[in-house]
XYZ file of C-alpha atoms in Angstrom:
521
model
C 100.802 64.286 113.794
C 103.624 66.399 112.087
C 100.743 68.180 109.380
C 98.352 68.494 112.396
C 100.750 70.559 114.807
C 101.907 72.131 111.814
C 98.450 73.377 110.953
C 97.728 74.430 114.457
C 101.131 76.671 114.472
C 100.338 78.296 111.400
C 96.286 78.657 112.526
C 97.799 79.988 116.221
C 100.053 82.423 114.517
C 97.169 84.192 112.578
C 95.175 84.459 115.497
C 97.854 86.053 117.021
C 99.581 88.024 114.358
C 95.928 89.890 114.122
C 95.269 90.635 117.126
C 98.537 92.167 118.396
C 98.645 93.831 114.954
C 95.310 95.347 115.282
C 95.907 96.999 118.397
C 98.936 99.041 116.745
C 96.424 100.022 113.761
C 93.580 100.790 115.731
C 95.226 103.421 118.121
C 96.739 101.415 120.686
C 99.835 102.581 119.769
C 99.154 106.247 118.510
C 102.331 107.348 117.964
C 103.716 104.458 115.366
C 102.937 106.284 112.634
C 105.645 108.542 113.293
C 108.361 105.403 112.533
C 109.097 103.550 109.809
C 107.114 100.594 108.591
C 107.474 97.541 109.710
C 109.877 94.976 106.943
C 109.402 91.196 107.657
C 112.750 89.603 106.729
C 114.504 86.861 107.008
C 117.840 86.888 109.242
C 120.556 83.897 109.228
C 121.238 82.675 112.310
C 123.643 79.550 113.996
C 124.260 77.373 111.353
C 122.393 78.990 108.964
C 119.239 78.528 110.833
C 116.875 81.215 109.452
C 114.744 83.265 112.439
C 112.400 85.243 111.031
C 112.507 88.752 112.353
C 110.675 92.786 111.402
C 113.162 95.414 111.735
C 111.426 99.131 112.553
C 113.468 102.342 112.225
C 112.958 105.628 113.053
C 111.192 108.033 110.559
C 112.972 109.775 108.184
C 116.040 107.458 108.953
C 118.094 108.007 105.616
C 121.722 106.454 106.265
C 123.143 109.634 107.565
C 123.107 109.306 111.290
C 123.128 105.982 113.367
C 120.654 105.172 116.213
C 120.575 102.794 119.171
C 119.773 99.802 118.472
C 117.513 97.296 120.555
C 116.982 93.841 120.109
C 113.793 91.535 121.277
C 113.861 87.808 121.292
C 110.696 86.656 121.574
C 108.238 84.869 123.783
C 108.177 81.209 124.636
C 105.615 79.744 122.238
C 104.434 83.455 120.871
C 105.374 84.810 117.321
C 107.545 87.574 115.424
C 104.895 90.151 116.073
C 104.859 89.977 119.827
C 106.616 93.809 120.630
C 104.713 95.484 117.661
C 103.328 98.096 119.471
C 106.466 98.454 121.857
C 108.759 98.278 118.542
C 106.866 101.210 116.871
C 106.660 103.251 120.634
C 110.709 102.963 120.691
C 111.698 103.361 116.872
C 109.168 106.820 117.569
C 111.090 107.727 119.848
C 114.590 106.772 117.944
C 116.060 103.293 118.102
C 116.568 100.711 115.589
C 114.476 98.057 116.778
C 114.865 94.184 115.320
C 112.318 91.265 116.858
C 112.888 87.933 115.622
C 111.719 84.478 116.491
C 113.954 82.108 118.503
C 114.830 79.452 117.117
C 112.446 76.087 117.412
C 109.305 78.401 117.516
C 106.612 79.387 114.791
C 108.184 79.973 111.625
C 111.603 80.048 112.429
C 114.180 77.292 111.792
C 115.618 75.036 113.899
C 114.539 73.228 117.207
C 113.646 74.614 120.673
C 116.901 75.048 122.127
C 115.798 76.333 126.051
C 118.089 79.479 125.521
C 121.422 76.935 124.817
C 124.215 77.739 122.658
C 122.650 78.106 119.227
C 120.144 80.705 120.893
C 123.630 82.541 122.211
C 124.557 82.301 118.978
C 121.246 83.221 117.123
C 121.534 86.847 119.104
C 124.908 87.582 118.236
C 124.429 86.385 114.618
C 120.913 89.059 114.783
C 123.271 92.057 116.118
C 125.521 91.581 113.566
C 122.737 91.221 110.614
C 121.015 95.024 112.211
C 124.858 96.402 112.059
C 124.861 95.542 108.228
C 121.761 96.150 107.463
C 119.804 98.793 109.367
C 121.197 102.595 110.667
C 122.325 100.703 113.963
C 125.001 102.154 115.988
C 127.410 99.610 117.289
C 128.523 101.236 120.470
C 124.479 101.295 121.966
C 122.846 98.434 121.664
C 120.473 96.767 123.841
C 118.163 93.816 124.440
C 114.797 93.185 126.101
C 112.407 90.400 126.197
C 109.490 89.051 128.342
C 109.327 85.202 129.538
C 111.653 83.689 127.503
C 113.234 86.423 125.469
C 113.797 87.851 128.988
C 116.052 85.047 129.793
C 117.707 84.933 126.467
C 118.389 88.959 126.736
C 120.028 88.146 130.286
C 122.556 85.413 128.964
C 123.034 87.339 125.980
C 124.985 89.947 128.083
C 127.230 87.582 129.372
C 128.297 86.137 126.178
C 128.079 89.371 123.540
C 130.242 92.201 125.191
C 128.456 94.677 122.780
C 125.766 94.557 125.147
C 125.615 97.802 126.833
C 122.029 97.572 128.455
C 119.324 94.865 129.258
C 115.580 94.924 130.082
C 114.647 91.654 131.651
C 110.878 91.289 131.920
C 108.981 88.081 133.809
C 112.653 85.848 132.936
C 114.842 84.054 135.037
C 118.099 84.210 136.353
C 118.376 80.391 137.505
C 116.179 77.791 135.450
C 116.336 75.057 137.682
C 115.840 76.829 141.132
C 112.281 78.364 139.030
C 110.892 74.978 138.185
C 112.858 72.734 140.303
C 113.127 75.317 143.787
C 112.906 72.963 146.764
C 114.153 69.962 144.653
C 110.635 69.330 143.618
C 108.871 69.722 140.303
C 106.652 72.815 139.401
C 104.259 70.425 137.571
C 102.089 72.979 136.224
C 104.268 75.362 135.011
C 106.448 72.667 133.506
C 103.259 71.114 131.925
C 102.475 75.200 130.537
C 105.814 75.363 128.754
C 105.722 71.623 127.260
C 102.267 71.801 125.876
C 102.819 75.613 124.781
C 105.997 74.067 122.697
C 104.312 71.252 121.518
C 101.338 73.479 119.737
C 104.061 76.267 118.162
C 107.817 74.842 118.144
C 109.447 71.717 117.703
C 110.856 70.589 120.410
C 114.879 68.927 120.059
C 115.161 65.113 121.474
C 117.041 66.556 124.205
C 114.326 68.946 125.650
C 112.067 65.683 125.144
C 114.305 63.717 127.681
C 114.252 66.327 129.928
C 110.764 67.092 130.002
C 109.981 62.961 130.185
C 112.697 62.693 132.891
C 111.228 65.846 134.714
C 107.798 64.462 135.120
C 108.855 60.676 135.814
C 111.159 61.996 138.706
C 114.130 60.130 137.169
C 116.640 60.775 140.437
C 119.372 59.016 138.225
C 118.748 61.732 135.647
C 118.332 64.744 138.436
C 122.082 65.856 137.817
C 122.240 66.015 134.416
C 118.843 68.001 134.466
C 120.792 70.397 136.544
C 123.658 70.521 134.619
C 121.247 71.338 131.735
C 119.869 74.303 133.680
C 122.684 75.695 135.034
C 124.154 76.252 131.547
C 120.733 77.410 130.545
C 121.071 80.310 133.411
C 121.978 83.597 134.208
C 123.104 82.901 137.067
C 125.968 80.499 135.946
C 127.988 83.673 134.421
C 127.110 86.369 136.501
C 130.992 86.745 136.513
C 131.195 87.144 132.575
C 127.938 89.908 133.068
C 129.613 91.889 135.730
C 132.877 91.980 133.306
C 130.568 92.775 130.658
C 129.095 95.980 132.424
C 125.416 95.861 131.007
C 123.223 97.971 132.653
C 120.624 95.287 133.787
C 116.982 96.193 134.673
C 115.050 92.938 135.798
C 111.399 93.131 136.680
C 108.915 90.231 137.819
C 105.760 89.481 139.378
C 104.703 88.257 142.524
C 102.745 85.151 142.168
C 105.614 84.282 138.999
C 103.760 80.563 139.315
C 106.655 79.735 136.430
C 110.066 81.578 137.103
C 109.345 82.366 141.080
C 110.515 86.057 142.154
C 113.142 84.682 144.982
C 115.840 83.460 141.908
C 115.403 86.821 140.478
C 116.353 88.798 144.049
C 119.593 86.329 144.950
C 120.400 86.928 141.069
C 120.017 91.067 141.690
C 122.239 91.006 145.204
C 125.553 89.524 142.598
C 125.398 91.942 139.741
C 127.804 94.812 140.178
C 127.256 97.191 137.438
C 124.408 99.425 137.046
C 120.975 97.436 137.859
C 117.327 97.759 139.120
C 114.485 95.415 140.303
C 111.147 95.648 140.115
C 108.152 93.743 141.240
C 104.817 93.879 141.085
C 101.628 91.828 142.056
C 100.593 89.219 138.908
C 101.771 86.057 137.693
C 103.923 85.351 134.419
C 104.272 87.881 132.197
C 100.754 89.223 133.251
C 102.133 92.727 134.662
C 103.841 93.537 130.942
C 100.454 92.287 129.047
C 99.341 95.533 128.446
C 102.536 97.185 126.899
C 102.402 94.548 124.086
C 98.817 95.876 123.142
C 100.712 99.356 123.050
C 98.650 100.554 126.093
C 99.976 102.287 128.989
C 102.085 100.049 130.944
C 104.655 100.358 134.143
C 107.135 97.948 133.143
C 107.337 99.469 129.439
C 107.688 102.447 131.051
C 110.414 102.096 132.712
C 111.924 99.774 130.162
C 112.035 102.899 128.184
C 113.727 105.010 130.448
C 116.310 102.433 131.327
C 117.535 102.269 127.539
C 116.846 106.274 127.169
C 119.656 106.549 129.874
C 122.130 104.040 129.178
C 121.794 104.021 125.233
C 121.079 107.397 124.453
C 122.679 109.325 127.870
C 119.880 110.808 128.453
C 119.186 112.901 132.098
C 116.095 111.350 133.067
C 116.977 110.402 136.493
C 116.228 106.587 136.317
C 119.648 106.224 137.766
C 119.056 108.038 140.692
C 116.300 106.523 141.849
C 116.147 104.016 144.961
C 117.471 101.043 142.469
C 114.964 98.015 144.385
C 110.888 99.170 143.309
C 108.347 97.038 144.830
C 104.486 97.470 144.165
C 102.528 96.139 147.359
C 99.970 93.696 146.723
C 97.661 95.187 148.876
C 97.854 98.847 148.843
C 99.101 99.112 145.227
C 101.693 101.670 145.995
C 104.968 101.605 145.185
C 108.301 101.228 147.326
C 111.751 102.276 146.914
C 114.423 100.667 148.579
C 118.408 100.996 148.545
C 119.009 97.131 148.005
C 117.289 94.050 148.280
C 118.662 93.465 151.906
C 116.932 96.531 153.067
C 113.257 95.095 151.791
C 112.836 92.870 154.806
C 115.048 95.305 157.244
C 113.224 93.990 160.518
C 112.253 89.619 161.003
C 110.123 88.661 163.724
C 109.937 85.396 164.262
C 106.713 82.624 164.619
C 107.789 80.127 166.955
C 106.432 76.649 165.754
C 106.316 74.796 169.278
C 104.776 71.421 170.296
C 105.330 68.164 168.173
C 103.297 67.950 165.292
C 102.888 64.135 163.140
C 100.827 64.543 159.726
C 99.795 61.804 157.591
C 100.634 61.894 153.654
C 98.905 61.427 150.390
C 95.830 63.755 150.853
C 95.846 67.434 149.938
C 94.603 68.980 153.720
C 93.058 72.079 151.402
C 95.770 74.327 151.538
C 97.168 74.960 148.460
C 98.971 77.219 146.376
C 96.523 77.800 143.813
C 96.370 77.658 140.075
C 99.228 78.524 137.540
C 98.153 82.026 135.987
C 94.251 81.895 137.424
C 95.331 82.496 141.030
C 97.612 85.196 140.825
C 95.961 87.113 137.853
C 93.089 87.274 140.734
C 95.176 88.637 143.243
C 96.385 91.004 140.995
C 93.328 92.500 139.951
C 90.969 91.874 142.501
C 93.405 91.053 145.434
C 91.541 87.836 145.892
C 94.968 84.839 146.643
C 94.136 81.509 147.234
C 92.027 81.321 150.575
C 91.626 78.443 153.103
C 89.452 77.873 156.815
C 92.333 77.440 159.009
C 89.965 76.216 161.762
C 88.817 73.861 159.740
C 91.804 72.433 158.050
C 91.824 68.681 159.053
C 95.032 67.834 161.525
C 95.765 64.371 160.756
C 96.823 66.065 156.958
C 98.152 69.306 158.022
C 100.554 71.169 160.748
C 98.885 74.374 161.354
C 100.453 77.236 164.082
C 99.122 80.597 164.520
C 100.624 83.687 166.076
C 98.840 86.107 168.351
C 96.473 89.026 167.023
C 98.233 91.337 165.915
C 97.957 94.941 167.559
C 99.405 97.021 164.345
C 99.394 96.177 160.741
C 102.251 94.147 159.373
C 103.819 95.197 156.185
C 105.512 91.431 155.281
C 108.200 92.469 152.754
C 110.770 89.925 151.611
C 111.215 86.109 151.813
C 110.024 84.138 154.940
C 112.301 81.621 155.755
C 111.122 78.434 157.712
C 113.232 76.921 159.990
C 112.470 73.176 161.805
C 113.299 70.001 162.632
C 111.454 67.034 161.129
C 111.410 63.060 161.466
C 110.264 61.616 158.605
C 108.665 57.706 158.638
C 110.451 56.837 154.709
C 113.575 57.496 153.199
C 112.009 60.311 150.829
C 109.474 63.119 150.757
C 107.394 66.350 150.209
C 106.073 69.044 151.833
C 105.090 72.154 150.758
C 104.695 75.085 153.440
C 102.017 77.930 153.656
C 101.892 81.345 154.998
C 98.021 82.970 155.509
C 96.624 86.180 156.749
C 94.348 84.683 159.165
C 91.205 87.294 159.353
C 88.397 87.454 162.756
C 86.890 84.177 161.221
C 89.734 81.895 160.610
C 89.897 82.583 156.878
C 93.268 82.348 155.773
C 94.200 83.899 152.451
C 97.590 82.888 151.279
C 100.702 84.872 152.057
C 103.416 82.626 150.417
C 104.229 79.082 149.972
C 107.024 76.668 148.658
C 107.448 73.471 148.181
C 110.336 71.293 149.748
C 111.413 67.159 149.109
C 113.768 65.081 150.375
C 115.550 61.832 149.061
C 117.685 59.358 150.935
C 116.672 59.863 154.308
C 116.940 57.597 157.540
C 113.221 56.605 158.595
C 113.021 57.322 161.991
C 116.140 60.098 161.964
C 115.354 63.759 162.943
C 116.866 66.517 160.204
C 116.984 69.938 160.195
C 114.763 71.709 157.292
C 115.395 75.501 156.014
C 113.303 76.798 153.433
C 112.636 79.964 151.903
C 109.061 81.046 151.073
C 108.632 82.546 147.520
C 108.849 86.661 148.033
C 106.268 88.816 148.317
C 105.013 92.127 149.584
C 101.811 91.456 151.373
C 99.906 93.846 154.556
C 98.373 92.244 157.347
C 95.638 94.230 158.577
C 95.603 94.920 162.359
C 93.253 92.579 164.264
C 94.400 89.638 162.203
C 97.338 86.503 162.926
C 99.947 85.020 160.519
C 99.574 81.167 160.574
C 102.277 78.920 159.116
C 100.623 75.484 157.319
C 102.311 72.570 156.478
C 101.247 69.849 154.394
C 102.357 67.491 151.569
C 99.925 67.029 148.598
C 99.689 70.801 146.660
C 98.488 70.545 142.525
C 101.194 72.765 141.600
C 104.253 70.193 142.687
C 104.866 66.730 142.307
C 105.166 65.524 145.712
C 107.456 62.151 146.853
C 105.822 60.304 149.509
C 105.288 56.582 149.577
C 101.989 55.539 150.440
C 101.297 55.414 154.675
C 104.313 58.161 155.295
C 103.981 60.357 158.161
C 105.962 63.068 158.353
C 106.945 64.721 162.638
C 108.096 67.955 163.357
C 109.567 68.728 166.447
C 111.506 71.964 168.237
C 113.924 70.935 170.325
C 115.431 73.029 173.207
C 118.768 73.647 171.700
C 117.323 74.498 167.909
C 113.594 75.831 167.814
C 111.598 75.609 164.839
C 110.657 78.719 163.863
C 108.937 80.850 160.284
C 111.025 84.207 160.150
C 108.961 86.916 158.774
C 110.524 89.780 156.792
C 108.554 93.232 157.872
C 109.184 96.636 156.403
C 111.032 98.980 158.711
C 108.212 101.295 160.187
């Protein structure tokens, strides 16, 4: 088993290495030939662990000036070469730029790690390596990544004070509120990082346990997979960050089917120094693809500009702009807002009246979609997962429906649902669905999220909040907004014992309700 993943790894990385190296040599990135060439080298890191890295400097670089220096951990489950064409772009345009493989993954030592300690470690030990070794200037350095080199840049700025700037691209701010939001398991996007690990890392006993634990819904394991993830997130030393003073820029997608944009806003609202947000419509990582092939790209962009500003001091008027940068996923355009407040300044609320008892166990029809296939759709063809809400069968599904709407409705923010339900067993899932209902009662999705429930009386009414996952999404005039509950969806693991039925209610004294965030008109 060992020689076989081994062989796959070192197949995978060849595949990849070409491809992503080809698009720098065949004009995809047309102005690398101005920088240096790339050197492969070898860097010690934690322990002695080596990560294998390529350092790029700028051309003509000859020991008598310094230059800022930026650092790029890589993907989750992708190799060394993954910012080529970015790395040559910014060494062009005059930064030291190091990538290495973490730790666990491809040809680098070590085991997988889930952006622990060592991997701290591992980005300290790289800054000091490029300091020694490379024209580097100590007093502007920065780090980027996308996925998981995101989330490594993020908690490297808490814990490595030399950090003056960060580019966060498809990461996450709180690991367990990605795959775990709602207390229920993201099953697909769990299942994406696990297999991705197994085929190009080596994964350390204790991400094993909590990937086995994880999928057998071990509640007697739940808080140490929490502890795990909270010291595995951003989010945990947002204190240390703000102290810090990195200039963070964090950008995500939409239909994020692995680290969910809502984590990324609540992270946003807590940092104090300089930041931005951006999001866009895609899933995971898909809104940066094209930047790594060295073609034009938003994200890179702007990742550009952010370090330009805060390495370099350049004038470029990045930090002036409205700091919150939303892309609509219907009308392409892009927002600016003051704050993340302001995105959703006006709510108008769905009122979910009536009494309403659905049976568990069978997926009604709604559902969120696929991880990646969905939300790469929507993205480039606006096509989201679609469902007849007519047709939808009742004894499966709670399904209310506002009125026609008279004006479009720019939904901008996170719905929050609001009710009261009775469950028939002592645990639990649901997962809740917005639509854009059109003229003949086809629904395509809105939002969703998932929500379970241990430990609860049979029989005993609760109250429920839950936020929908973010989005930016138009609802033409002419159409409703309906609000879908069920409890079987492919992308969750869902809790309910066989026969369950599941009542929701709106009392007098505390209506049920779905708040919907609009844009101010």
């Amino acid at each position: 088993m060992g020689l076989h993943r081994k062989a796959l790894r070192t197949s995978a990385v060849g595949a990849v290495s070409a491809t992503l190296i080809a698009g720098g040599a065949f004009g995809l990135a047309p102005t690398a030939q101005a920088a240096d060439a790339v050197r492969f080298v070898d860097i010690s890191g934690d322990g002695g662990t080596v990560l294998k890295a390529n350092v790029i400097t700028p051309a003509g670089a000859d020991g008598t000036r310094h230059y800022p220096l930026l650092v790029l951990p890589t993907s989750w489950g992708l190799p060394q070469v993954e910012y080529l064409a970015q790395a040559q772009k910014l060494a062009d345009s005059g930064y030291v730029v190091v990538s290495y493989n973490v730790r666990g993954f491809w040809q680098s030592g070590g085991e997988i790690e889930v952006a622990g300690p060592p991997d701290m470690a591992d980005a300290s030990k790289v800054i000091d390596w490029a300091l020694a070794n490379t024209p580097a200037d100590a007093q502007h350095i920065g780090m980027a990544g996308v996925s998981y080199g995101a989330g490594i840049s993020l908690l490297a700025a808490a814990h490595d004070k030399r950090i003056k700037a960060v580019a966060s691209l498809s990461g996450w701010a709180d690991l367990i509120d990605s795959i775990y939001s709602g207390r229920t398991q993201h099953v697909q996007a769990a299942g994406l990082l696990d297999g991705a690990s197994l085929v190009t890392g080596r994964q350390s006993a204790e991400l094993r346990q909590i990937f086995d634990d994880f999928y057998a819904s071990n509640l007697s394991k739940e808080q140490d997979m929490i502890n795990w993830g909270k010291k595995r997130s951003a989010a945990t030393y947002v204190d240390q960050i703000n102290k810090n003073g990195a200039a963070v820029m964090m950008a995500n997608a939409w239909g994020d089917t692995i680290f969910p944009p809502n984590q990324y806003a609540d992270f946003y609202e807590k940092l104090t120094g300089p930041k931005r947000l951006e999001f866009r419509p895609g899933d995971h990582a898909t809104a940066e693809l094209t930047g790594l092939f060295g073609l034009p790209n938003d994200v890179w962009t702007d990742t550009e500009r952010w370090f330009d500003h805060y390495l370099k001091g350049e004038d470029n008027g990045i930090d002036r702009e409205e700091p919150v940068q939303l892309k609509s996923r219907s009308t392409g355009g892009y927002e600016g807002y003051p704050d993340w407040k302001s995105v959703g300044a006006t709510r108008k609320k769905l009122a979910l009246a009536g009494t309403t008892t659905i049976h568990a166990n069978v997926d009604s029809g709604a559902d969120g979609g696929i991880v990646f296939l969905s939300s790469i759709l929507d993205q480039v063809a606006q096509l989201p997962p679609v469902a007849s809400i007519p047709l939808l069968p009742r004894r499966w599904a709670a399904v209310w429906q506002s009125e026609k709407y008279a004006t479009a409705q720019q939904v901008r923010g996170t719905a929050k649902l609001h009710t009261t339900l009775t469950p028939t067993k002592e645990s639990g899932t649901l997962v809740a669905y917005l639509y854009d209902v059109g003229p003949l009662g086809l629904g395509k999705l809105v939002s969703n999220a998932p929500y379970t429930f241990h430990g609860r009386t049979p029989g005993k009414p609760f109250d429920v909040d839950l936020e929908l996952y973010s989005t930016a999404y138009d609802v033409p005039a002419g159409h409703r907004l309906a609000l879908v509950v069920d409890t079987v969806d492919p992308l969750y693991i869902e809790h309910n014992p066989s026969g369950a039925q599941l009542t929701f209610s709106s009392p007098a004294d505390d209506p049920s309700y779905v708040s919907i965030p609009l844009r101010e008109q």
